[in-house]
Coordinates of C-alpha atoms and ligand atoms in Angstrom, one line a residue:
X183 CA 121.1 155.0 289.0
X184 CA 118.4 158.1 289.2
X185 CA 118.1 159.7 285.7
X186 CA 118.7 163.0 288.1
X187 CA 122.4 162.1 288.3
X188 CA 122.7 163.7 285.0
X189 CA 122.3 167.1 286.9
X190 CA 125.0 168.2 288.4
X191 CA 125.5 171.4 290.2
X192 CA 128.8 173.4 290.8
X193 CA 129.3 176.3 293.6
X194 CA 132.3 177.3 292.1
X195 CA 130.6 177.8 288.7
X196 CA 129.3 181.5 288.7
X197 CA 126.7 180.5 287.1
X198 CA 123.3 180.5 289.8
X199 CA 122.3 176.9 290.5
X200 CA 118.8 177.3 288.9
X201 CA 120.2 178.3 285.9
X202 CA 122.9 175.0 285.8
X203 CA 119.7 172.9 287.2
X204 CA 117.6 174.3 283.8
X205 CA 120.6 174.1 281.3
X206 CA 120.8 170.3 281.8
X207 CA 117.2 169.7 282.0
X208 CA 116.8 171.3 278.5
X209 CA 120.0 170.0 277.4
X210 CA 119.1 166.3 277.8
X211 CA 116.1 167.4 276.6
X212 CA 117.2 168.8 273.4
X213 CA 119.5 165.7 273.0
X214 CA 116.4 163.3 273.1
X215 CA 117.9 161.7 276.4
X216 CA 114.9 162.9 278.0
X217 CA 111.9 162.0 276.0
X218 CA 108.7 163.5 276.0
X219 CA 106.4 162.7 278.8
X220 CA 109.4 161.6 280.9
X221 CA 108.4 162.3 284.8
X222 CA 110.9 164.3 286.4
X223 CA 111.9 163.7 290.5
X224 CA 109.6 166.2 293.1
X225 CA 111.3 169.1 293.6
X226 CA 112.1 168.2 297.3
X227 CA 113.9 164.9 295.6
X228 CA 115.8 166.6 293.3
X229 CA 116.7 169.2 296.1
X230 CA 117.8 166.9 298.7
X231 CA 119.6 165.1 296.0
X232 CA 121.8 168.0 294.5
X233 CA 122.2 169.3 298.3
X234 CA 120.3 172.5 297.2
X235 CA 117.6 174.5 298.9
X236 CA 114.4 173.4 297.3
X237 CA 113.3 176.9 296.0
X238 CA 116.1 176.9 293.3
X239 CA 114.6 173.3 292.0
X240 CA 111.1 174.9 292.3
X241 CA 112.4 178.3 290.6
X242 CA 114.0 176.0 287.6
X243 CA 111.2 173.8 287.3
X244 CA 109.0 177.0 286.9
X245 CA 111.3 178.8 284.2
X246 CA 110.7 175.4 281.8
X247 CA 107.2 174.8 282.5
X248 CA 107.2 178.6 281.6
X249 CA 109.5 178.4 278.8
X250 CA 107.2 175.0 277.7
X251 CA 109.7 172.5 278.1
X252 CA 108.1 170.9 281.1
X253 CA 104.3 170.7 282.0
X254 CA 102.7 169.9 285.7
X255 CA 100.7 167.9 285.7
X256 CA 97.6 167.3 288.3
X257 CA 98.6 164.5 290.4
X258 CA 101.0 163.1 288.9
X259 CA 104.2 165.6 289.1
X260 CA 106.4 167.5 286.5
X261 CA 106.7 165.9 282.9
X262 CA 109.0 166.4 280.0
X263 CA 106.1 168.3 278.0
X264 CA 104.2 165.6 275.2
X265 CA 104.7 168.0 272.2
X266 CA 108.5 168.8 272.3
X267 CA 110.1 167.2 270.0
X268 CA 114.6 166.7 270.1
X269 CA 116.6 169.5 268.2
X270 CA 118.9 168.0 265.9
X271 CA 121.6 170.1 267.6
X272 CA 122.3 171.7 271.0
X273 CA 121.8 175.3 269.9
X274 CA 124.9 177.7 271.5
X275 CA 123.6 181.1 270.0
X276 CA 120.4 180.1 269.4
X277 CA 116.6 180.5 271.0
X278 CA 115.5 177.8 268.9
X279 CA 115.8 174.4 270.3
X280 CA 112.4 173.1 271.1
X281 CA 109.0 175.4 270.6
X282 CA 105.5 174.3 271.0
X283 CA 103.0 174.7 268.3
X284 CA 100.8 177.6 268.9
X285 CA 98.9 180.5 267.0
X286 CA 100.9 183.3 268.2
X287 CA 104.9 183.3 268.0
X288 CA 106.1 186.0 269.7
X289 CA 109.6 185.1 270.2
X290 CA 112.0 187.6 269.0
X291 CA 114.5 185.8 266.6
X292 CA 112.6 184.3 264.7
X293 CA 112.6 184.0 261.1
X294 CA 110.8 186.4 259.2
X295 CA 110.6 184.8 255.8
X296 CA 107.2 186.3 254.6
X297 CA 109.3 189.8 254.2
X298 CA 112.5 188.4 252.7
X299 CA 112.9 190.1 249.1
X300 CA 113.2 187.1 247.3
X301 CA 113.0 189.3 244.1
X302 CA 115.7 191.1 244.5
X303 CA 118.0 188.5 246.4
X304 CA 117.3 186.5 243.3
X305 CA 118.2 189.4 240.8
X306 CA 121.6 189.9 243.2
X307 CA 122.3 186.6 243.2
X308 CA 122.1 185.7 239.5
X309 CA 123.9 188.7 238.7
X310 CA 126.5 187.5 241.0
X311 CA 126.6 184.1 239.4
X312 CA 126.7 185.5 235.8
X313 CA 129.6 188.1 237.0
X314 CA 131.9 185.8 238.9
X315 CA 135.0 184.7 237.4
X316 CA 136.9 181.6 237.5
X317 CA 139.4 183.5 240.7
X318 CA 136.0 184.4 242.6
X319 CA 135.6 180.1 242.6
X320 CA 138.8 179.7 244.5
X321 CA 138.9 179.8 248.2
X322 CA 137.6 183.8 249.0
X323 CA 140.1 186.2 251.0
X324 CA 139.6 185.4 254.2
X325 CA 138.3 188.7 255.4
X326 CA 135.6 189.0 252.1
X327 CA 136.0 189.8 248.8
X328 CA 137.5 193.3 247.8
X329 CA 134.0 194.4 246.1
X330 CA 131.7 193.7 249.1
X331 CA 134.7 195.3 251.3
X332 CA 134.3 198.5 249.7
X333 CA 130.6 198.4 249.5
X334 CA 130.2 197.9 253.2
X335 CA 132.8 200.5 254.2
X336 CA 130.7 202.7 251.7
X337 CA 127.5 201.7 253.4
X338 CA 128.7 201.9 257.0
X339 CA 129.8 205.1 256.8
X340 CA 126.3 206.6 255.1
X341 CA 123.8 204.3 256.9
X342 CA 125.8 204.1 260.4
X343 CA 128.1 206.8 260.4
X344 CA 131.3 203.8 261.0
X345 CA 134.3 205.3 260.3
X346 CA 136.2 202.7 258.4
X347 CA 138.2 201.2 255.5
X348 CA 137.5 198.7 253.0
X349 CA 141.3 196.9 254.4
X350 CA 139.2 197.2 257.9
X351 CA 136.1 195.3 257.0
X352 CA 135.9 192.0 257.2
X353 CA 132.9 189.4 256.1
X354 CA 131.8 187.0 258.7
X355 CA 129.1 184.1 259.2
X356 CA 126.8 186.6 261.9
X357 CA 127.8 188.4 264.2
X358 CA 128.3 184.8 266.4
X359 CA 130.8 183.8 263.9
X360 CA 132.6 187.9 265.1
X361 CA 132.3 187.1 268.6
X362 CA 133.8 183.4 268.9
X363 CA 136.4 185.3 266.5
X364 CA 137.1 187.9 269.3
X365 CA 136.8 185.6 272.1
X366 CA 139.6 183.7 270.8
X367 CA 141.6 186.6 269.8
X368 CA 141.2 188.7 273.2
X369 CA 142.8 186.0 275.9
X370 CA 146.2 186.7 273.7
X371 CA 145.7 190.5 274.5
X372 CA 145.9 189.6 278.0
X373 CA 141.8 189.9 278.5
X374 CA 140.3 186.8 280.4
X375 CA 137.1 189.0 281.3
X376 CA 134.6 190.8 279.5
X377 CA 132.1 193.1 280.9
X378 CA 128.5 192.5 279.3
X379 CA 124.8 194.4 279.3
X380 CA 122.9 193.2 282.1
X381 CA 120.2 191.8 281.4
X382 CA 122.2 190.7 278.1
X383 CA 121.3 188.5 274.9
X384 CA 121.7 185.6 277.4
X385 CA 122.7 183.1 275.1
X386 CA 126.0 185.6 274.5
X387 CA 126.6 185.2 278.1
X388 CA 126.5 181.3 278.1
X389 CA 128.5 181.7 275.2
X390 CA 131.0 184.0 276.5
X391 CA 131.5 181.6 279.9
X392 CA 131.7 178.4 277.3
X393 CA 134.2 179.6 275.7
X394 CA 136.3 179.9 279.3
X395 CA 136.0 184.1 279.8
X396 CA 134.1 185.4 282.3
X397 CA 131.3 187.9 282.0
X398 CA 131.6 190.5 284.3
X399 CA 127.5 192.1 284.2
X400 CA 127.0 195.4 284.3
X401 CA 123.6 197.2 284.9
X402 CA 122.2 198.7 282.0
X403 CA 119.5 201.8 283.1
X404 CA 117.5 204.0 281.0
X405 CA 120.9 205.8 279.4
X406 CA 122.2 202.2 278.9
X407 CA 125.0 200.9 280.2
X408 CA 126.6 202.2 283.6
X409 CA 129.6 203.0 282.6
X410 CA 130.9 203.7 286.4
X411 CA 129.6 199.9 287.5
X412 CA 131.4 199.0 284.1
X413 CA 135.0 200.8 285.6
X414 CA 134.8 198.6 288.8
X415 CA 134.8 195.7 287.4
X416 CA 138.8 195.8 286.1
X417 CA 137.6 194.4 282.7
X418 CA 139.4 195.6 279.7
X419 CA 136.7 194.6 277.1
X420 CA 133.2 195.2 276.8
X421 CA 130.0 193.9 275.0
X422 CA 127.3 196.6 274.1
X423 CA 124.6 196.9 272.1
X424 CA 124.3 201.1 271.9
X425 CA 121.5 201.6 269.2
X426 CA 119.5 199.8 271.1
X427 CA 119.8 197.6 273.9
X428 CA 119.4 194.2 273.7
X429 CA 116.5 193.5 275.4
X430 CA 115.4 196.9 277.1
X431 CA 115.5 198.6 274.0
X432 CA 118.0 201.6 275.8
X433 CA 120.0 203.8 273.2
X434 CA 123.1 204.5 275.0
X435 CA 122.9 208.7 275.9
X436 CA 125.7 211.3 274.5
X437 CA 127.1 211.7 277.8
X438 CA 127.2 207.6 278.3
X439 CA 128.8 207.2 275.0
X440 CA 131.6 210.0 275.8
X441 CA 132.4 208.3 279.3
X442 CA 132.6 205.0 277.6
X443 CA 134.7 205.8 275.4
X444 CA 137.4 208.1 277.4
X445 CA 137.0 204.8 279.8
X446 CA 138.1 202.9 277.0
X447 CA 141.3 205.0 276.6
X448 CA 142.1 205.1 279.5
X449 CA 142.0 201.7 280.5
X450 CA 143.4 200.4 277.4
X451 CA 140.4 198.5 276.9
X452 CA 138.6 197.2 274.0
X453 CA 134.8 198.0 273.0
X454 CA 132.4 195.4 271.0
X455 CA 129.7 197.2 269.7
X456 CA 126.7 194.7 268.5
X457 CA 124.5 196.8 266.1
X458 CA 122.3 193.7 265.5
X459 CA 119.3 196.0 264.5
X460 CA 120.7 199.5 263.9
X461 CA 119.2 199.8 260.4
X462 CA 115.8 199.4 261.4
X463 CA 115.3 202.5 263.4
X464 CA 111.6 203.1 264.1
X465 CA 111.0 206.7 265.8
X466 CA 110.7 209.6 263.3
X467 CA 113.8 211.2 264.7
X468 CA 117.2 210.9 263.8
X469 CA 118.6 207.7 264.9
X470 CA 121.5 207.3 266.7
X471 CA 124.6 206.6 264.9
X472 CA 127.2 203.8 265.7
X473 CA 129.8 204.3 268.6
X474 CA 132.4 203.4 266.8
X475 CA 132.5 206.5 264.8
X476 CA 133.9 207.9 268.4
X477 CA 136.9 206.0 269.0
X478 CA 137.5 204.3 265.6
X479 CA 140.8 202.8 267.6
X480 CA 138.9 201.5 270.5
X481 CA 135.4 200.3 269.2
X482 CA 135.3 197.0 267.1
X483 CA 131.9 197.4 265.1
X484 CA 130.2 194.2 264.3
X485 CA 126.2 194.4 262.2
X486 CA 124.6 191.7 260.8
X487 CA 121.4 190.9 258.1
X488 CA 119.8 188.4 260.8
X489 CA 117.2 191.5 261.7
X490 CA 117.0 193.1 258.1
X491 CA 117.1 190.1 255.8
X492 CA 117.3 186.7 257.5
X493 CA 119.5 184.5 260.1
X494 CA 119.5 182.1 257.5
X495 CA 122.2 183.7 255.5
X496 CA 124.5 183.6 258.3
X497 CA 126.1 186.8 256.9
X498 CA 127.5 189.7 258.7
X499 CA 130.7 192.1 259.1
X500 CA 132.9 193.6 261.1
X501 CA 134.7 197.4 261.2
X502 CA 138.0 196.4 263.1
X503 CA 140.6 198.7 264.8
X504 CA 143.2 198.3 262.5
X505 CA 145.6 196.9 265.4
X506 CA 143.3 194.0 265.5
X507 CA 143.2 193.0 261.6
X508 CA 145.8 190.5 261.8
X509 CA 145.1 189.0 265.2
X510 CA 141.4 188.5 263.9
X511 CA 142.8 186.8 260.6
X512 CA 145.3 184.6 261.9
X513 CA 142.7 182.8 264.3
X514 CA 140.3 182.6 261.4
X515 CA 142.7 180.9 259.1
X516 CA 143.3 178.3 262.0
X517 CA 139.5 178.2 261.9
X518 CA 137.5 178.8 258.7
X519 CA 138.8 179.5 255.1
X520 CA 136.2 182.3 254.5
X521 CA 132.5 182.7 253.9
X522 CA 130.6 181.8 251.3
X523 CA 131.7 183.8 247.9
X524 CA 128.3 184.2 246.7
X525 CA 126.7 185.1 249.7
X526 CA 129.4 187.9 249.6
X527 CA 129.1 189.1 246.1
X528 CA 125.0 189.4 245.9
X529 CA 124.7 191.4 249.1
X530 CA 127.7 193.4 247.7
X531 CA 124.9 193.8 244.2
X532 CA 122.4 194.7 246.7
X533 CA 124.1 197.4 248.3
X534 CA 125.0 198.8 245.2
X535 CA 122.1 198.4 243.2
X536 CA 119.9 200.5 246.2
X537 CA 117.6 197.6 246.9
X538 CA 119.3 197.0 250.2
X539 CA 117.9 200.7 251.5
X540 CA 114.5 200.4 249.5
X541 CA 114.2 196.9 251.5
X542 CA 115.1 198.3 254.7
X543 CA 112.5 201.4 254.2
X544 CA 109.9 199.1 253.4
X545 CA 110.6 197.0 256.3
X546 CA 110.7 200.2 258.6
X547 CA 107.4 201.0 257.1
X548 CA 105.8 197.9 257.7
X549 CA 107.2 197.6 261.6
X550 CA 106.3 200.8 262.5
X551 CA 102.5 199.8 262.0
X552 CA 103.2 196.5 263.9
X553 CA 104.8 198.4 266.5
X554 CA 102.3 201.0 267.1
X555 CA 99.9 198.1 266.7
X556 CA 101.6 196.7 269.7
X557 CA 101.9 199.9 271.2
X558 CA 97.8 200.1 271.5
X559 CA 97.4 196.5 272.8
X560 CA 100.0 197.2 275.3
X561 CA 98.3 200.2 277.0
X562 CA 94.8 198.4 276.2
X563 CA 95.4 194.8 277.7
X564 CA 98.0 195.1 279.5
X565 CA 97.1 197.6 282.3
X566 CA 100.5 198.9 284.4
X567 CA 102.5 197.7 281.8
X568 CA 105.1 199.4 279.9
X569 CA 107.4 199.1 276.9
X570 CA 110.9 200.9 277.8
X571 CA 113.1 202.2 275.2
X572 CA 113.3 203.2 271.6
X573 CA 111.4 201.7 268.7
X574 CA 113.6 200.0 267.1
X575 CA 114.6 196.5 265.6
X576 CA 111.9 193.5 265.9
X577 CA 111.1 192.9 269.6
X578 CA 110.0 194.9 272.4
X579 CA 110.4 194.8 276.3
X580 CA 107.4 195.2 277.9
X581 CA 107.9 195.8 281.6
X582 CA 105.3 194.6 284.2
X583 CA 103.6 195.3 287.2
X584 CA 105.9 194.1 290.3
X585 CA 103.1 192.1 291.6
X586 CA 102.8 190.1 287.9
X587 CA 104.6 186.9 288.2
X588 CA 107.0 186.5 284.9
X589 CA 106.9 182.6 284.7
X590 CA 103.0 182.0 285.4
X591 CA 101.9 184.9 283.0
X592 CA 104.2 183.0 280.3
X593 CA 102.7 179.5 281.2
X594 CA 99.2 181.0 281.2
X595 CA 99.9 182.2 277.9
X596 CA 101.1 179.1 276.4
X597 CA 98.0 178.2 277.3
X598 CA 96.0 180.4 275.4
X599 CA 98.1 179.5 272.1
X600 CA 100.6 182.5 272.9
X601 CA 104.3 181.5 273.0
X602 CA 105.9 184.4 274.7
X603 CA 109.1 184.8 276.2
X604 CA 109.9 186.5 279.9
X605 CA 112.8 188.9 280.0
X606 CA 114.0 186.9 283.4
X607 CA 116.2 184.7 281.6
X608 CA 118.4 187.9 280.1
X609 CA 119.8 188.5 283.7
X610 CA 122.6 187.6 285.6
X611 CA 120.3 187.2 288.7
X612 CA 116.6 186.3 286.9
X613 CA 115.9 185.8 290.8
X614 CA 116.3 189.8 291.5
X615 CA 115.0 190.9 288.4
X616 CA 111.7 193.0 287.6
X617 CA 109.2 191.5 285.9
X618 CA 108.8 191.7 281.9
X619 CA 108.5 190.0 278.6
X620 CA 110.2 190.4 275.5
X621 CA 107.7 190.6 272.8
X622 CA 108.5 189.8 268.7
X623 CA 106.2 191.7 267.2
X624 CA 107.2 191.7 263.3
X625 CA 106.0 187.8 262.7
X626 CA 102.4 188.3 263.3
X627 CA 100.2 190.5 260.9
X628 CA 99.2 193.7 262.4
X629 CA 95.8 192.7 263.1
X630 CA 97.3 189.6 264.8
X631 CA 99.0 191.7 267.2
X632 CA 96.2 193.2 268.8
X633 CA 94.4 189.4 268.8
X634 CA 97.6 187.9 270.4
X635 CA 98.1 190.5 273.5
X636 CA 94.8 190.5 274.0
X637 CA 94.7 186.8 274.8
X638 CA 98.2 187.7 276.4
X639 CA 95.8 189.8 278.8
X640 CA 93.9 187.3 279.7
X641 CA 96.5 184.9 281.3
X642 CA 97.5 188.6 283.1
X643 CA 94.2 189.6 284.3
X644 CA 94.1 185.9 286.0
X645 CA 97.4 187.1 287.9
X646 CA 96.5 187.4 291.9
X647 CA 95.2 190.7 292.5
X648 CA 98.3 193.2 294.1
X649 CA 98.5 193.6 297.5
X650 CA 99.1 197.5 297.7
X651 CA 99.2 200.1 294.8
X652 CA 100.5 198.5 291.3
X653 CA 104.0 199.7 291.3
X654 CA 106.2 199.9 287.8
X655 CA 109.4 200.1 287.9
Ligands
LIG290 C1 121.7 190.9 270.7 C2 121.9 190.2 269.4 N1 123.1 190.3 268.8 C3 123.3 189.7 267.6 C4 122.3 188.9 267.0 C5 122.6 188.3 265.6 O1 123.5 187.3 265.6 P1 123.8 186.6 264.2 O2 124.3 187.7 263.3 O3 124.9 185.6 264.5 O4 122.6 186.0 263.7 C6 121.1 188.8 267.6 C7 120.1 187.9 267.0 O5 119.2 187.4 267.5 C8 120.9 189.4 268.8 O6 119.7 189.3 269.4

């Protein structure tokens, strides 16, 4: 039997063939089944094979040389690349399964443990410890402890402008821990589909489909979402990221948010509103408050402290309708008996203390020269190029030249030492996508910044020269 017959390609899926085709590859990958160096079938094998034309095999092929799982190799074909090394886990949520070693990291996602405030977490933590009594050592409520509760619903309301109740909060492992949650709890309202950002976080997409809903994308424009696309799809939940779009970096307009929510209403439909990076607003203006504070009834508010403190924690909330409360706890206590009681009680002694917000203003601080940093290199090395949206959170989307092909620019960059992502893989349709990349820009030192795109522009100017004008879209 042909290693190959591991890949296995469904029309009925929904899901575009290249993308199944590239999911096993870096599945069996990830697993170890496919080792490093490991010489993968020509495309036109594979393609005759799976019964598939042999542009999607080249067009997956391309994706994980891009990506760095795969590297071509002169004469002698396609290889599992020699420096990936097997995650211990398939990741689900994740971004993280295999990475090459190079100087610049600019993924977005990853951790940022230089600017942790291991000071003050400490302090919270100890104080936590020292505070606790022998009830806080029992299994925790299962939606958080009473005295982070009232914190958050304290903070929510100041910070995000959420419109809540401490009864309405509830503690949860990250915001994936709030979405399996909802996924679970949505099919018994009668939902099967759920209407998502497009281009999305596409690992929530996966997700979503893994779970048995299907995403129903929606095109996502300079306002944000379209919320006229979103009414014809007959969804009655949606998943949106408001503050700023994950990845273009959209904040959702007045007028968007006001037709999303009377859509809501009217449909009898449910809103998820990921603020993943709402408290690190970079512009000087006012930033944009949470959705939720619209339609308190409608909006189900979920934040997290993977942008402002560290994924690590696996620590985030929720600001629920109170309609879903119980639905929401009953499938957690068939799931999980709470999070982590400490966890809960020291960011609870952060909040209160103040060194949450001095935290987050120093971070601000210290992104706003990265960003401007990347800013510069952008408009310096990157000729055409252009980063859309607001400054906010730790990544940007840097939007290319139509002629600029996504995949070689990544591989080109690799092989200057610069692990970059392309923002291809966030659409439904990568095929039909414009150009871009989504750049991390709050790992590397300011001065890197300007080092790392300019070895970024490199691998572009080596792009074949445009036939006509340089368009931009
Ligand atoms: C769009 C989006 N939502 C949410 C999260 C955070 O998820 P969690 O709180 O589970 O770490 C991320 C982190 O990468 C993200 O990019």
């Amino acid at each position: 039997m042909a290693w190959h017959a591991l890949i296995d390609v469904s029309r009925e899926s929904g899901e575009p063939l290249t993308a199944q085709i590239q999911g096993t590859i870096k599945a069996e990958i990830s697993t170890g089944v496919l080792r490093p160096g490991t010489r993968l079938p020509s495309s036109r094998q594979l393609a005759e094979d799976l019964g598939v034309s042999r542009s999607v095999v080249v067009e997956a092929y391309g994706q994980l040389i891009a990506e760095g799982y795969l590297e071509a190799v002169q004469g002698s074909g396609t290889r599992v690349a020699a420096h990936v090394t097997p995650a211990p886990a398939v990741p689900t949520l994740l971004d993280n399964g295999v990475a090459p070693q190079v100087r610049w990291d600019l993924r977005t996602g990853t951790a940022q443990g230089a600017d942790f405030p291991h000071r003050e977490w400490l302090a919270a933590y100890q104080r936590a410890l020292q505070s606790a009594d022998p009830y806080d050592l029992d299994y925790p409520p299962l939606s958080g402890s009473g005295e982070l509760r009232e914190e958050l619903a304290q903070y929510l309301g100041r910070a995000r402008g959420v419109r809540t109740t401490p009864g309405q909060v509830m503690a949860v492992s990250g915001f994936a821990q709030a979405l399996a949650l909802l996924c679970t709890v949505l099919p018994g309202l009668g939902i099967d589909h759920i209407a998502m950002e497009d281009p999305c976080h596409h690992r929530q997409r996966q997700f979503i489909q893994e779970v048995g809903l299907r995403p129903r994308p929606v095109p996502v424009d300079e306002e944000g979402i379209d919320v006229a696309a979103l009414a014809r799809t007959g969804a009655r939940a949606v998943l949106v990221t408001p503050a700023h779009q994950f990845p273009t970096g959209a904040t959702l307009s007045g007028p968007r948010r006001e037709a999303l929510v009377r859509w809501a209403r009217e449909h009898d439909a449910w809103i998820i509103e990921d603020d993943y990076d709402g408290d690190l607003w970079l512009e000087r203006g006012a930033r944009p408050a949470a959705l939720q504070r619209l339609a308190p009834e409608r909006v189900v508010y979920g934040g997290t402290v993977s942008k402002s403190l560290a994924p690590g924690l696996r620590f985030g909330w929720l600001a629920v309708p109170p309609q879903l409360i119980g639905p929401l706890e009953r499938v957690r206590s068939q799931r999980d008996l709470g999070s982590d009681i400490f966890t809960q009680l020291a960011f609870a002694e952060l909040l209160r203390s103040g060194h949450f917000d001095r935290h987050l203003r120093r971070q601000r601080a210290r992104y706003r020269v990265r960003r401007a940093a990347l800013d510069q290199a952008v408009r310096r090395y990157l000729p055409g190029a252009r980063i859309t949206g607001a400054a906010a959170g730790l990544h940007a989307y840097v939007r290319l030249p139509h002629r600029v092909d996504e995949n070689a620019l990544v591989t080109r960059a690799l092989g200057r030492s610069v692990l970059v992502r392309g923002g291809r893989p966030h659409h439904a349709h990568p095929e039909r996508a414009a150009p871009a990349l989504v750049v991390g820009y709050t790992a590397v030192p300011r001065t890197g910044i300007a080092e790392a795109v300019r070895a970024l522009g490199g691998a572009y100017e080596r792009q074949p020269a445009a036939a006509g004008p340089m368009r931009c879209a």
